[in-house]
XYZ file of C-alpha atoms in Angstrom:
779
model
C -24.360 0.050 6.167
C -22.454 -2.573 4.187
C -24.320 -5.048 2.073
C -24.902 -8.314 3.917
C -25.952 -10.759 1.179
C -28.412 -13.469 2.044
C -27.482 -17.073 1.381
C -28.465 -18.458 -2.004
C -31.167 -20.840 -0.706
C -32.806 -18.028 1.224
C -32.642 -15.764 -1.822
C -34.247 -18.406 -4.032
C -36.942 -19.017 -1.485
C -37.959 -15.391 -1.126
C -37.129 -13.893 -4.505
C -39.737 -12.743 -6.957
C -39.030 -12.026 -10.588
C -39.169 -8.253 -11.095
C -38.713 -7.593 -14.777
C -35.019 -7.922 -15.694
C -34.015 -7.940 -12.011
C -35.541 -9.710 -9.042
C -36.699 -8.048 -5.877
C -36.962 -9.477 -2.388
C -40.281 -9.016 -0.706
C -40.891 -10.158 2.865
C -43.418 -9.903 5.568
C -42.349 -7.718 8.471
C -41.645 -10.700 10.730
C -40.067 -12.894 8.064
C -37.895 -10.019 6.882
C -36.414 -9.371 10.301
C -35.861 -13.044 10.997
C -34.212 -13.597 7.653
C -31.762 -10.703 8.043
C -31.091 -11.854 11.601
C -30.169 -15.266 10.234
C -27.851 -13.668 7.710
C -26.113 -11.432 10.247
C -26.146 -13.576 13.364
C -28.213 -11.244 15.521
C -31.761 -10.802 16.761
C -34.178 -8.913 14.529
C -34.496 -5.208 15.274
C -37.686 -4.048 16.991
C -40.276 -2.841 14.548
C -41.304 0.829 14.481
C -44.608 1.865 15.945
C -47.509 2.896 13.757
C -49.082 1.294 10.693
C -47.085 3.308 8.150
C -43.870 2.437 9.894
C -44.735 -1.241 10.371
C -45.287 -1.579 6.629
C -41.680 -0.480 6.026
C -42.562 1.834 3.152
C -40.026 4.405 1.900
C -40.879 7.203 1.550
C -43.250 7.012 4.495
C -46.874 7.567 3.408
C -49.149 10.318 4.618
C -51.709 7.983 6.205
C -51.791 4.216 6.613
C -54.031 1.787 8.425
C -53.504 -1.962 8.713
C -56.697 -4.042 8.602
C -57.341 -7.689 9.473
C -56.823 -10.306 6.796
C -54.813 -10.761 3.595
C -55.301 -10.589 -0.153
C -54.006 -13.811 -1.689
C -52.603 -14.007 -5.214
C -53.686 -16.845 -7.441
C -52.696 -17.805 -10.994
C -55.948 -16.151 -12.105
C -55.301 -12.777 -10.449
C -55.800 -10.055 -13.072
C -55.205 -6.322 -13.312
C -58.512 -4.691 -14.111
C -58.869 -1.215 -15.653
C -62.095 0.427 -14.576
C -61.833 3.685 -16.555
C -59.510 6.035 -18.477
C -57.969 3.032 -20.219
C -55.387 5.007 -22.206
C -53.954 6.425 -18.978
C -54.362 3.444 -16.654
C -53.175 0.761 -19.087
C -49.475 1.864 -19.049
C -49.454 1.830 -15.242
C -51.011 -1.622 -15.151
C -48.530 -2.801 -17.785
C -45.665 -1.518 -15.633
C -46.973 -3.483 -12.648
C -47.483 -6.592 -14.763
C -43.934 -6.269 -16.088
C -42.556 -5.995 -12.570
C -44.772 -8.545 -10.871
C -44.582 -12.241 -11.553
C -45.381 -15.023 -9.147
C -44.223 -17.788 -11.483
C -41.183 -17.486 -13.782
C -42.275 -16.634 -17.280
C -45.790 -15.559 -16.329
C -47.447 -12.174 -16.018
C -50.849 -11.230 -14.693
C -53.396 -10.470 -17.376
C -54.645 -6.914 -17.929
C -58.400 -6.739 -18.518
C -61.057 -4.188 -19.195
C -63.580 -3.966 -16.349
C -66.378 -4.488 -18.875
C -65.072 -8.009 -19.575
C -63.761 -8.872 -16.097
C -67.035 -8.460 -14.200
C -67.542 -12.162 -13.803
C -64.172 -12.845 -12.159
C -64.151 -14.543 -8.762
C -63.653 -12.443 -5.647
C -60.086 -12.089 -4.550
C -58.666 -12.259 -8.042
C -58.422 -8.620 -9.115
C -56.284 -5.538 -8.648
C -58.415 -2.645 -9.835
C -57.199 0.683 -11.234
C -59.368 3.792 -11.329
C -58.826 7.477 -12.086
C -62.102 8.456 -10.472
C -60.804 9.073 -6.989
C -62.494 12.505 -7.030
C -60.420 13.586 -4.062
C -59.015 17.073 -4.530
C -56.628 16.696 -1.602
C -54.751 13.941 -3.449
C -53.699 16.292 -6.236
C -52.190 14.785 -9.392
C -49.633 12.583 -7.616
C -51.585 11.256 -4.642
C -53.333 7.911 -4.453
C -55.518 5.717 -2.283
C -54.641 2.038 -1.989
C -57.208 -0.233 -0.344
C -56.521 -3.939 0.124
C -59.248 -6.311 1.310
C -59.415 -10.107 1.146
C -61.738 -9.694 -1.825
C -59.763 -7.270 -4.005
C -57.082 -4.596 -4.290
C -58.295 -1.158 -5.313
C -55.984 1.635 -6.399
C -57.525 5.057 -7.020
C -56.049 8.396 -8.029
C -56.925 11.603 -9.825
C -54.157 11.150 -12.407
C -51.953 8.397 -13.791
C -48.942 9.609 -11.795
C -50.850 8.906 -8.593
C -51.654 5.383 -9.727
C -47.997 4.867 -10.568
C -46.881 5.885 -7.079
C -49.544 3.659 -5.607
C -48.023 0.791 -7.564
C -44.645 1.529 -5.951
C -46.248 1.258 -2.521
C -47.985 -1.964 -3.527
C -44.642 -3.433 -4.630
C -43.068 -2.576 -1.260
C -45.823 -4.211 0.832
C -46.086 -7.353 -1.282
C -45.117 -10.329 0.873
C -43.929 -13.875 0.232
C -44.714 -16.700 2.624
C -42.458 -19.599 3.496
C -44.167 -21.650 0.776
C -43.587 -18.934 -1.834
C -47.237 -17.864 -1.889
C -47.734 -14.136 -2.458
C -50.078 -11.914 -0.542
C -50.764 -8.364 0.526
C -51.728 -7.309 4.047
C -55.154 -5.753 4.175
C -54.716 -2.022 4.571
C -55.727 1.456 3.526
C -53.016 3.879 2.439
C -53.894 7.461 1.565
C -50.832 9.237 0.306
C -49.622 12.319 -1.494
C -46.283 14.122 -1.871
C -45.373 17.197 0.110
C -43.494 18.834 -2.784
C -44.107 18.762 -6.545
C -40.370 18.830 -7.390
C -38.472 15.788 -6.116
C -35.334 15.411 -8.113
C -31.821 14.185 -8.618
C -29.070 15.711 -10.732
C -26.663 13.400 -12.524
C -23.532 15.047 -13.917
C -22.711 13.286 -17.192
C -20.440 16.123 -18.338
C -17.376 15.414 -16.234
C -17.774 11.658 -16.467
C -19.866 10.163 -19.241
C -22.575 7.714 -18.202
C -23.994 5.147 -20.609
C -27.550 5.440 -21.858
C -28.440 2.176 -20.120
C -27.054 3.492 -16.846
C -29.114 6.684 -17.154
C -32.277 4.675 -17.779
C -31.483 2.478 -14.787
C -31.240 5.538 -12.559
C -34.562 6.780 -13.854
C -36.035 3.434 -12.796
C -34.468 3.742 -9.342
C -35.834 7.256 -8.918
C -39.289 6.050 -9.906
C -39.235 3.247 -7.322
C -38.728 5.913 -4.648
C -41.374 8.313 -5.996
C -38.945 10.920 -7.317
C -40.221 12.818 -10.342
C -37.415 14.994 -11.756
C -34.237 13.814 -13.459
C -31.905 16.798 -13.845
C -29.541 15.810 -16.663
C -26.304 17.823 -16.560
C -25.214 17.502 -20.181
C -22.505 20.103 -20.827
C -19.332 21.034 -18.976
C -15.793 22.293 -19.439
C -14.796 18.623 -19.603
C -17.325 17.415 -22.151
C -20.353 18.221 -24.327
C -22.708 15.256 -24.214
C -25.695 16.050 -26.459
C -25.813 15.840 -30.255
C -26.747 19.158 -31.889
C -27.347 18.664 -35.612
C -26.538 22.258 -36.588
C -23.202 22.230 -34.760
C -21.553 18.831 -35.299
C -18.202 19.932 -33.845
C -19.807 19.982 -30.401
C -19.681 16.187 -30.392
C -16.837 15.678 -32.872
C -14.516 17.810 -30.694
C -16.343 18.843 -27.513
C -17.385 15.362 -26.414
C -13.813 14.109 -26.093
C -10.806 14.951 -23.970
C -7.291 13.557 -23.839
C -5.964 12.611 -20.446
C -2.364 12.958 -19.328
C -1.562 9.447 -20.472
C -2.747 10.308 -23.986
C -5.978 8.326 -23.745
C -9.110 9.672 -25.430
C -12.066 9.822 -23.054
C -15.654 10.864 -23.557
C -18.893 10.116 -25.317
C -22.215 11.712 -26.153
C -25.887 10.950 -26.555
C -27.357 10.989 -30.042
C -30.707 12.645 -30.470
C -32.239 9.186 -30.793
C -30.635 8.283 -27.453
C -32.167 11.393 -25.907
C -35.617 10.558 -27.244
C -35.323 7.029 -25.873
C -34.332 8.260 -22.415
C -37.069 10.902 -22.362
C -39.710 8.357 -23.415
C -38.494 5.927 -20.766
C -38.701 8.646 -18.127
C -42.171 9.665 -19.251
C -43.345 6.077 -18.780
C -42.063 6.363 -15.186
C -43.743 9.758 -14.654
C -40.383 11.490 -14.459
C -39.657 14.782 -16.178
C -36.160 15.064 -17.625
C -34.826 18.585 -17.101
C -31.821 19.189 -19.390
C -29.019 21.500 -18.324
C -27.006 23.381 -20.961
C -24.397 25.416 -19.077
C -23.940 29.107 -19.906
C -22.158 31.461 -19.823
C -19.573 29.573 -17.747
C -18.565 25.900 -17.633
C -18.413 26.111 -21.426
C -14.836 25.296 -22.461
C -15.904 22.124 -24.316
C -18.180 24.268 -26.492
C -15.443 26.880 -26.955
C -12.951 24.190 -27.971
C -15.429 23.306 -30.721
C -16.280 26.898 -31.722
C -13.565 29.233 -30.327
C -15.079 32.259 -32.065
C -17.739 32.276 -29.339
C -15.132 33.209 -26.703
C -13.694 36.586 -25.781
C -10.146 35.706 -26.857
C -10.691 33.511 -29.927
C -8.844 30.572 -28.390
C -7.578 28.044 -29.198
C -8.964 25.820 -26.447
C -8.842 22.187 -25.443
C -11.608 20.244 -23.766
C -10.527 20.419 -20.158
C -9.047 17.579 -18.163
C -8.846 19.738 -15.029
C -11.756 20.199 -12.652
C -12.599 23.561 -11.153
C -13.786 26.916 -12.444
C -12.294 28.053 -15.754
C -11.894 31.674 -16.795
C -12.875 31.194 -20.437
C -16.636 31.625 -20.890
C -19.065 32.538 -23.663
C -18.545 36.092 -24.894
C -21.506 38.205 -23.783
C -20.642 40.990 -26.222
C -20.863 38.816 -29.312
C -24.291 38.515 -30.923
C -23.038 35.320 -32.525
C -22.946 33.768 -29.062
C -26.664 34.301 -28.620
C -27.470 33.096 -32.139
C -25.508 29.920 -31.402
C -27.189 29.338 -28.033
C -30.668 29.970 -29.417
C -30.040 27.419 -32.161
C -28.737 24.923 -29.599
C -31.700 25.501 -27.302
C -34.136 25.149 -30.212
C -32.895 21.596 -30.761
C -32.927 20.941 -27.013
C -36.533 22.119 -26.804
C -37.493 19.764 -29.629
C -35.985 16.828 -27.698
C -37.188 17.590 -24.176
C -40.863 18.270 -23.393
C -39.921 19.563 -19.931
C -41.506 22.939 -19.128
C -38.128 23.892 -17.626
C -34.767 24.275 -19.334
C -31.787 24.623 -17.005
C -29.094 27.051 -18.170
C -26.619 26.744 -15.304
C -25.444 30.309 -14.788
C -23.121 29.373 -11.918
C -19.456 30.069 -11.276
C -18.842 32.619 -14.024
C -15.460 34.361 -13.661
C -15.588 37.880 -15.051
C -11.882 38.105 -15.994
C -12.391 37.659 -19.736
C -15.379 40.008 -19.847
C -13.392 42.731 -18.096
C -10.669 42.542 -20.762
C -12.998 42.039 -23.754
C -13.780 45.117 -25.858
C -17.006 43.532 -27.093
C -18.249 42.849 -23.574
C -17.295 46.334 -22.437
C -19.116 47.789 -25.453
C -22.183 45.737 -24.495
C -22.056 47.090 -20.947
C -21.928 50.632 -22.278
C -24.590 50.155 -24.963
C -27.056 48.512 -22.569
C -26.401 50.975 -19.731
C -25.200 48.225 -17.426
C -23.345 48.958 -14.219
C -20.721 46.206 -14.315
C -19.978 42.617 -15.284
C -22.507 41.273 -12.750
C -25.230 43.141 -14.590
C -23.765 41.841 -17.852
C -24.375 38.314 -16.558
C -27.934 39.318 -15.691
C -28.329 40.708 -19.235
C -27.075 37.386 -20.610
C -29.563 35.338 -18.579
C -32.449 37.718 -19.266
C -31.834 37.501 -22.994
C -31.857 33.701 -22.890
C -34.956 33.778 -20.661
C -36.828 35.876 -23.246
C -35.955 33.346 -25.930
C -37.089 30.380 -23.843
C -40.279 32.184 -22.888
C -41.017 32.791 -26.582
C -40.857 29.023 -27.038
C -43.213 28.368 -24.134
C -40.488 27.203 -21.750
C -39.296 28.428 -18.362
C -35.685 29.131 -17.422
C -34.157 27.660 -14.300
C -30.613 28.366 -13.158
C -28.281 28.152 -10.177
C -28.543 30.909 -7.589
C -25.829 33.055 -9.231
C -28.501 34.155 -11.708
C -29.752 36.404 -8.890
C -26.612 38.517 -9.220
C -27.240 41.726 -11.133
C -31.008 41.169 -11.158
C -33.242 38.169 -11.803
C -34.922 37.509 -15.149
C -38.724 37.955 -14.915
C -39.833 34.331 -15.272
C -36.769 32.595 -13.902
C -36.753 29.849 -11.286
C -33.755 29.696 -8.947
C -31.992 26.517 -7.886
C -30.370 27.391 -4.576
C -27.112 25.526 -3.944
C -24.949 27.874 -1.845
C -27.126 27.332 1.192
C -30.713 28.598 1.460
C -30.161 32.298 0.737
C -30.893 31.909 -2.969
C -34.245 30.288 -2.204
C -35.054 33.021 0.311
C -34.232 35.801 -2.157
C -36.174 34.146 -4.966
C -39.287 33.432 -2.900
C -39.356 36.909 -1.392
C -39.153 38.450 -4.857
C -42.045 36.333 -6.142
C -39.996 33.671 -7.941
C -40.111 29.899 -7.610
C -37.144 28.052 -6.137
C -35.749 24.522 -6.012
C -33.495 23.892 -3.016
C -30.369 21.731 -3.199
C -27.873 23.133 -0.684
C -24.340 21.841 -0.260
C -25.194 21.229 3.396
C -27.741 18.493 2.625
C -27.852 17.624 -1.066
C -24.342 17.183 -2.497
C -23.951 13.425 -2.743
C -20.430 13.669 -4.144
C -19.376 14.743 -0.640
C -17.683 12.328 1.710
C -19.807 10.874 4.498
C -17.772 12.806 7.052
C -19.290 15.951 5.544
C -22.733 14.637 4.602
C -24.018 11.440 6.137
C -27.439 9.803 6.038
C -28.698 11.547 9.176
C -27.758 14.973 7.814
C -29.583 14.325 4.530
C -32.661 13.210 6.473
C -32.780 16.534 8.349
C -33.184 18.434 5.055
C -36.020 20.962 5.293
C -36.432 22.754 1.937
C -38.604 25.601 3.251
C -36.584 28.248 5.109
C -38.426 28.978 8.378
C -38.322 32.753 7.914
C -40.620 32.645 4.864
C -44.270 33.603 5.168
C -46.895 31.035 4.227
C -47.389 32.765 0.872
C -43.661 32.898 0.189
C -43.251 29.258 1.225
C -45.512 28.229 -1.658
C -42.720 29.367 -3.976
C -40.511 26.497 -2.785
C -41.194 23.813 -5.376
C -39.118 21.174 -3.622
C -35.563 19.953 -3.758
C -32.917 17.916 -5.488
C -29.905 15.852 -4.562
C -26.898 16.518 -6.763
C -24.477 13.843 -7.928
C -21.467 15.716 -9.295
C -18.876 13.464 -10.867
C -15.439 15.100 -10.806
C -14.213 12.124 -8.776
C -17.068 9.735 -9.434
C -17.040 7.654 -12.627
C -20.082 5.537 -13.412
C -19.064 2.494 -11.363
C -18.889 4.565 -8.144
C -22.291 6.273 -8.372
C -24.391 3.678 -6.518
C -22.234 3.809 -3.415
C -22.478 7.600 -3.224
C -26.178 7.965 -4.036
C -27.533 5.097 -1.918
C -28.732 4.978 0.788
C -28.689 8.798 0.938
C -31.238 9.058 -1.885
C -33.788 7.270 0.321
C -33.423 9.958 2.985
C -33.845 12.661 0.348
C -36.905 10.922 -1.127
C -38.579 10.898 2.277
C -37.608 14.506 3.016
C -39.352 15.592 -0.189
C -42.414 13.327 0.001
C -43.363 12.917 3.661
C -44.838 15.675 5.839
C -42.205 17.106 8.170
C -44.241 16.205 11.272
C -44.258 12.525 10.242
C -40.503 12.213 9.781
C -38.446 10.505 12.469
C -34.888 9.303 11.892
C -34.880 6.248 14.223
C -38.112 5.093 12.593
C -36.606 5.678 9.142
C -33.536 3.643 10.065
C -35.691 0.637 10.970
C -37.600 0.884 7.693
C -34.299 1.263 5.859
C -33.114 -2.079 7.263
C -36.134 -3.685 5.616
C -35.405 -1.828 2.382
C -31.820 -2.959 1.907
C -32.797 -6.381 0.454
C -34.906 -4.551 -2.161
C -31.874 -2.509 -3.166
C -29.723 -5.634 -3.298
C -32.250 -7.353 -5.544
C -32.280 -4.336 -7.851
C -28.529 -4.611 -8.168
C -27.767 -1.443 -6.194
C -24.271 -1.498 -4.717
C -25.165 0.863 -1.924
C -22.625 2.543 0.306
C -22.392 3.335 3.984
C -24.737 5.455 6.084
C -22.157 7.377 8.054
C -18.572 7.742 9.189
C -19.144 7.405 12.922
C -15.490 6.894 13.829
C -12.572 9.303 13.924
C -8.996 8.123 14.343
C -6.938 10.528 16.456
C -3.170 9.872 16.321
C -0.942 11.063 19.121
C 2.849 11.373 19.272
C 4.954 11.196 22.453
C 7.967 13.339 21.457
C 10.101 12.123 24.330
C 9.816 8.444 23.458
C 9.046 8.755 19.755
C 6.061 6.450 20.165
C 2.722 6.880 18.409
C -0.738 5.834 19.563
C -4.127 5.912 17.844
C -7.306 6.757 19.721
C -10.706 6.085 18.159
C -13.677 8.320 18.849
C -17.279 7.468 18.012
C -20.108 9.885 17.320
C -22.696 7.103 17.682
C -23.557 5.941 21.220
C -23.403 2.229 21.897
C -20.973 1.263 19.156
C -18.684 -1.721 19.536
C -15.359 -0.706 17.958
C -12.969 -3.285 16.519
C -9.568 -2.653 14.950
C -6.732 -4.268 13.001
C -3.091 -3.316 12.447
C -2.420 -5.461 9.361
C -4.715 -3.609 6.935
C -7.451 -6.263 7.001
C -11.085 -5.284 7.433
C -12.103 -5.426 11.113
C -14.727 -8.009 12.071
C -16.341 -8.989 15.346
C -13.456 -11.402 15.780
C -10.920 -8.541 15.663
C -9.536 -7.003 18.871
C -12.016 -4.731 20.657
C -10.970 -1.128 21.071
C -10.729 -0.185 24.748
C -7.961 2.400 24.918
C -5.498 4.150 22.595
C -3.591 1.574 20.570
C 0.211 1.578 20.393
C 1.292 1.756 16.746
C 4.050 -0.814 16.066
C 6.034 0.952 13.365
C 4.783 1.211 9.787
C 1.264 -0.137 9.431
C -2.269 0.409 8.148
C -4.523 0.896 11.185
C -8.219 0.253 10.490
C -11.210 0.609 12.797
C -14.849 -0.355 12.322
C -18.002 0.270 14.352
C -20.654 -2.362 15.033
C -24.201 -1.808 16.274
C -26.225 -4.783 17.512
C -23.726 -7.101 15.880
C -23.829 -5.463 12.436
C -21.178 -3.305 10.787
C -22.203 0.328 11.014
C -20.780 3.060 8.865
C -17.557 3.330 6.956
C -14.355 1.587 7.954
C -11.835 4.253 8.975
C -8.150 3.900 8.351
C -4.895 5.729 8.835
C -1.444 4.905 7.475
C 1.490 5.228 9.856
C 5.193 5.317 9.055
C 7.659 4.040 11.584
C 11.105 5.603 11.196
C 14.028 6.976 13.191
C 12.930 10.608 12.977
C 9.728 10.218 14.985
C 9.401 12.871 17.661
C 12.021 15.118 16.127
C 11.755 18.853 16.624
C 10.708 20.589 13.411
C 11.597 24.082 12.214
C 9.774 25.408 9.145
C 10.680 28.297 6.885
C 8.183 29.707 6.191
C 5.554 28.332 8.577
C 2.579 26.337 7.358
C -0.699 27.945 6.314
C -3.241 28.283 9.084
C -5.741 26.660 6.709
C -3.723 23.429 6.582
C -1.829 23.018 9.873
C -2.100 19.214 10.219
C -1.105 18.407 13.820
C 0.965 21.540 14.237
C 4.681 22.127 14.617
C 5.729 18.464 14.918
C 3.332 17.149 12.249
C 6.092 16.343 9.752
C 7.790 14.011 12.247
C 4.785 12.328 13.860
C 4.487 9.201 11.687
C 1.024 10.091 10.347
C 0.702 9.766 6.587
C -1.774 11.663 4.450
C -4.326 10.259 2.025
C -5.197 11.620 -1.426
C -7.595 14.061 0.280
C -5.744 17.293 1.010
C -8.300 18.071 3.719
C -7.759 14.914 5.772
C -5.856 16.691 8.545
C -2.494 15.013 7.910
C -1.145 17.462 5.313
C 0.644 20.730 6.023
C 0.149 23.313 3.289
C 2.522 26.036 2.092
C 1.100 28.536 -0.407
C 3.075 30.157 -3.210
C 6.544 29.657 -1.767
C 9.489 27.319 -1.478
C 9.641 25.541 1.853
C 12.525 24.447 4.058
C 11.966 21.757 6.697
C 14.618 21.105 9.321
C 14.254 18.215 11.758
C 16.355 17.947 14.920
C 16.624 14.239 15.687
C 17.758 15.077 19.255
C 20.899 12.967 18.907
C 23.317 11.831 16.253
C 22.133 8.627 14.590
C 23.103 6.534 11.540
C 21.187 7.631 8.421
C 21.002 5.712 5.155
C 17.852 7.111 3.497
C 15.858 10.355 3.575
C 12.397 10.926 2.127
C 9.576 13.447 2.222
C 5.952 12.772 1.331
C 4.127 15.155 -1.009
C 0.642 15.398 -2.505
C -0.507 16.483 -5.931
C -4.068 17.609 -6.604
C -3.489 19.894 -9.541
C -7.087 21.004 -10.013
C -6.887 22.853 -6.673
C -3.323 24.076 -7.343
C -1.579 21.548 -5.082
C 1.573 20.439 -6.900
C 4.496 18.181 -6.087
C 7.610 20.369 -5.988
C 9.756 20.764 -9.092
C 12.891 20.078 -7.106
C 13.608 18.566 -3.678
C 17.024 18.878 -2.004
C 18.169 16.922 1.046
C 20.855 17.909 3.565
C 22.378 16.500 6.761
C 24.206 18.131 9.652
C 25.781 17.205 12.982
C 25.635 20.685 14.531
C 22.598 22.370 12.937
C 24.826 25.032 11.383
C 26.794 23.390 8.626
C 24.587 21.329 6.291
C 26.065 18.973 3.710
C 24.136 18.167 0.486
C 22.761 14.642 0.553
C 21.079 14.582 -2.833
C 18.691 16.363 -5.173
C 15.597 14.924 -6.846
C 13.518 16.380 -9.701
C 10.179 14.521 -9.367
C 8.948 15.516 -12.848
C 5.271 14.893 -12.122
C 3.241 16.524 -14.945
C 1.440 19.619 -13.704
C -1.646 18.833 -15.743
C -2.204 15.491 -14.072
C -5.877 15.385 -13.078
C -5.659 12.495 -10.626
C -4.769 12.995 -6.994
C -1.454 11.306 -6.214
C 0.948 11.013 -3.313
C 4.655 10.504 -3.727
C 7.574 9.916 -1.408
C 10.535 11.779 -2.880
C 13.662 10.055 -1.539
C 17.435 9.763 -1.708
C 19.568 6.806 -0.665
C 22.790 7.713 1.156
C 26.120 6.174 1.854
C 25.837 5.376 5.577
C 26.552 8.481 7.649
C 25.698 9.995 10.988
C 23.547 13.074 11.476
C 21.581 14.835 14.150
C 19.826 17.256 11.797
C 18.200 16.645 8.421
C 16.833 19.279 6.079
C 14.478 19.155 3.126
C 14.230 22.086 0.747
C 11.318 21.917 -1.724
C 10.975 24.279 -4.651
C 7.494 25.530 -5.483
C 6.426 24.821 -9.062
C 5.358 28.403 -9.722
C 1.989 29.863 -10.716
C -0.680 27.726 -12.335
C 0.057 27.658 -16.068
C -2.101 28.947 -18.909
C -5.041 26.648 -19.522
C -5.372 25.771 -15.842
C -8.687 26.871 -14.293
C -6.668 28.863 -11.767
C -4.135 30.152 -14.310
C -1.791 32.654 -12.688
C -2.722 31.659 -9.150
C -0.153 30.565 -6.590
C 0.418 26.855 -6.210
C 0.714 24.946 -2.952
C 3.185 22.456 -1.554
C 1.563 19.843 0.688
C 3.864 17.670 2.834
C 2.978 15.006 5.387
C 6.208 13.475 6.747
C 9.989 13.690 6.672
C 11.152 10.074 6.881
C 14.565 9.190 8.306
C 15.865 5.648 7.965
């Protein structure tokens, strides 16, 4: 759902100052009317039920709307009835984020001095709810015309009640603030409601991290999983090992630029304190034994080979890992973790444990000696030994180990908690063996994924508890997390990937499964978008409902584009000039004839509003369209594109090697011959290639072009050496071309030379590389 900004007068009229940012707060009717005015359509029907009508996300457990309103006045005060040390910070947070006149804040008063206040002028906080079913994070919010009363068993519950209060606060046409009279009784379904932010691959500023903690708090999330170390960067200051940040925090890209950064221990303390004030636990992740090249570049003696190493610029899984046979490795990690423990009060320390290639261990005499000395069966059990040894150390410090589901391999450490990412099997295995689990499967929780693979609806269907677990085993499922990995997501792109999907995850982890309903959620989400806008969130789309399906007529050499929609009732509009489709653009009714080279774009609209991501496809018009293609060898069945004629169908590929337009050839040179069906004048030949070096897709080292009139005798037309650096980390496309003296030809041939195995230092060193081609262009 694209952002549809409100006009400035409307924003001024309905905006309230919310700390450093402002938030828009509307009544249900005013909200719909206002967004209708901004988008030129009628307001959507409101969802049934009190909880739904209040437009709260995540949806509360129980809600009842009562007659009347609580009106704010300049004298309205926040009154602490008990447990002042615990309630005062929550009241201060509300005061900071609630102002009905610029430059003013409501006063915070002790109940013993506020007893004489007039009715209707107080918001009361109490930790004497004495309701066991609320737990430590539940709350009861009661609004009457006389007062607002917020009760909980613990400060976290009050804090979440404040978030609900902020969402139901309403502004009238005259700017007067009020709350609808209501009773909300609410509690979370799961105790672990988290988000991972990968600051290892791309560094995120301290201010950005704190902002995301604030955004999690607004949506009642309570775990911030801070991924701090990676092959591409070490981000946390460790006093005993200064090289970790002098060397490990920085990498040099292919253009020679230095990239990186790290958090000082003072930065860490500031972030942790900020999170604590928002009732969020920061869970640090220090990767081991894999994903550790940045550490090994700093201290190569901790590896199996002794190095040297460079902080990686390539994504993927790297073969160099901590040496499990070296006692110095464990001394180093225990010293690192000792400083981590001093900085983070979290009961849990995440140690990664995922994606550990065993190549170096198999060839390392120290690791093999460890296997023999400890009576281990193989390298999988050596990994289990590694994790168990770290678990014993953490346990001795009063902390619990959590790791990705690979820590199950070779046997699980006694007190370990499993974070299941490769589906739900890790959670099943952990729960059935009496261990706790956090669930964050690629199918529902990987927010780095494209919307085609993981859209809003799919996130909303997330059910953390596998149905085959018994009731007792199900109690071992602590909750879930969404994961924001950042290989291809620098800081400025995070909002558009996380939102609005985080809202679906927040509801999946807070709201009882029986109360969740996607159409109802979508209506509440419409009301929530202005809040995100006011908080400065540059949210992305909800889905990719459209698919563009090109089609080639070989006989005529013409290309058409059909558009399919997965969402019933969509109004599809398209353009051929690369502009963004609007409601004024041509409506899609039937496959569109592609007029030569162009950028075809299509957009879906629901009830007059843009819905989902704009889809696009680049087409190349040229004289070889519809030619018959012969390949030697044939393409890989994994990457067939449109089949045998794909390299003469006019469809160009994007930087995504999985977009369906690229044909892949693994570990071999490739020869492409195109029969143009008749002799034609030719003045230029080109072939499009892709490079995505981190997955071993490389532009060829050499490309030769040939022409022929009879298909038997081919004359050289030119040779090109693209010279694209193999280590380039970005994904790039390139048309490799030769210009010819005008000639006639019926056949053209392209011969591309594979660049050879991945070089040393590549995460897939020694593996075959791929050639990806999308089109042979004849002009």
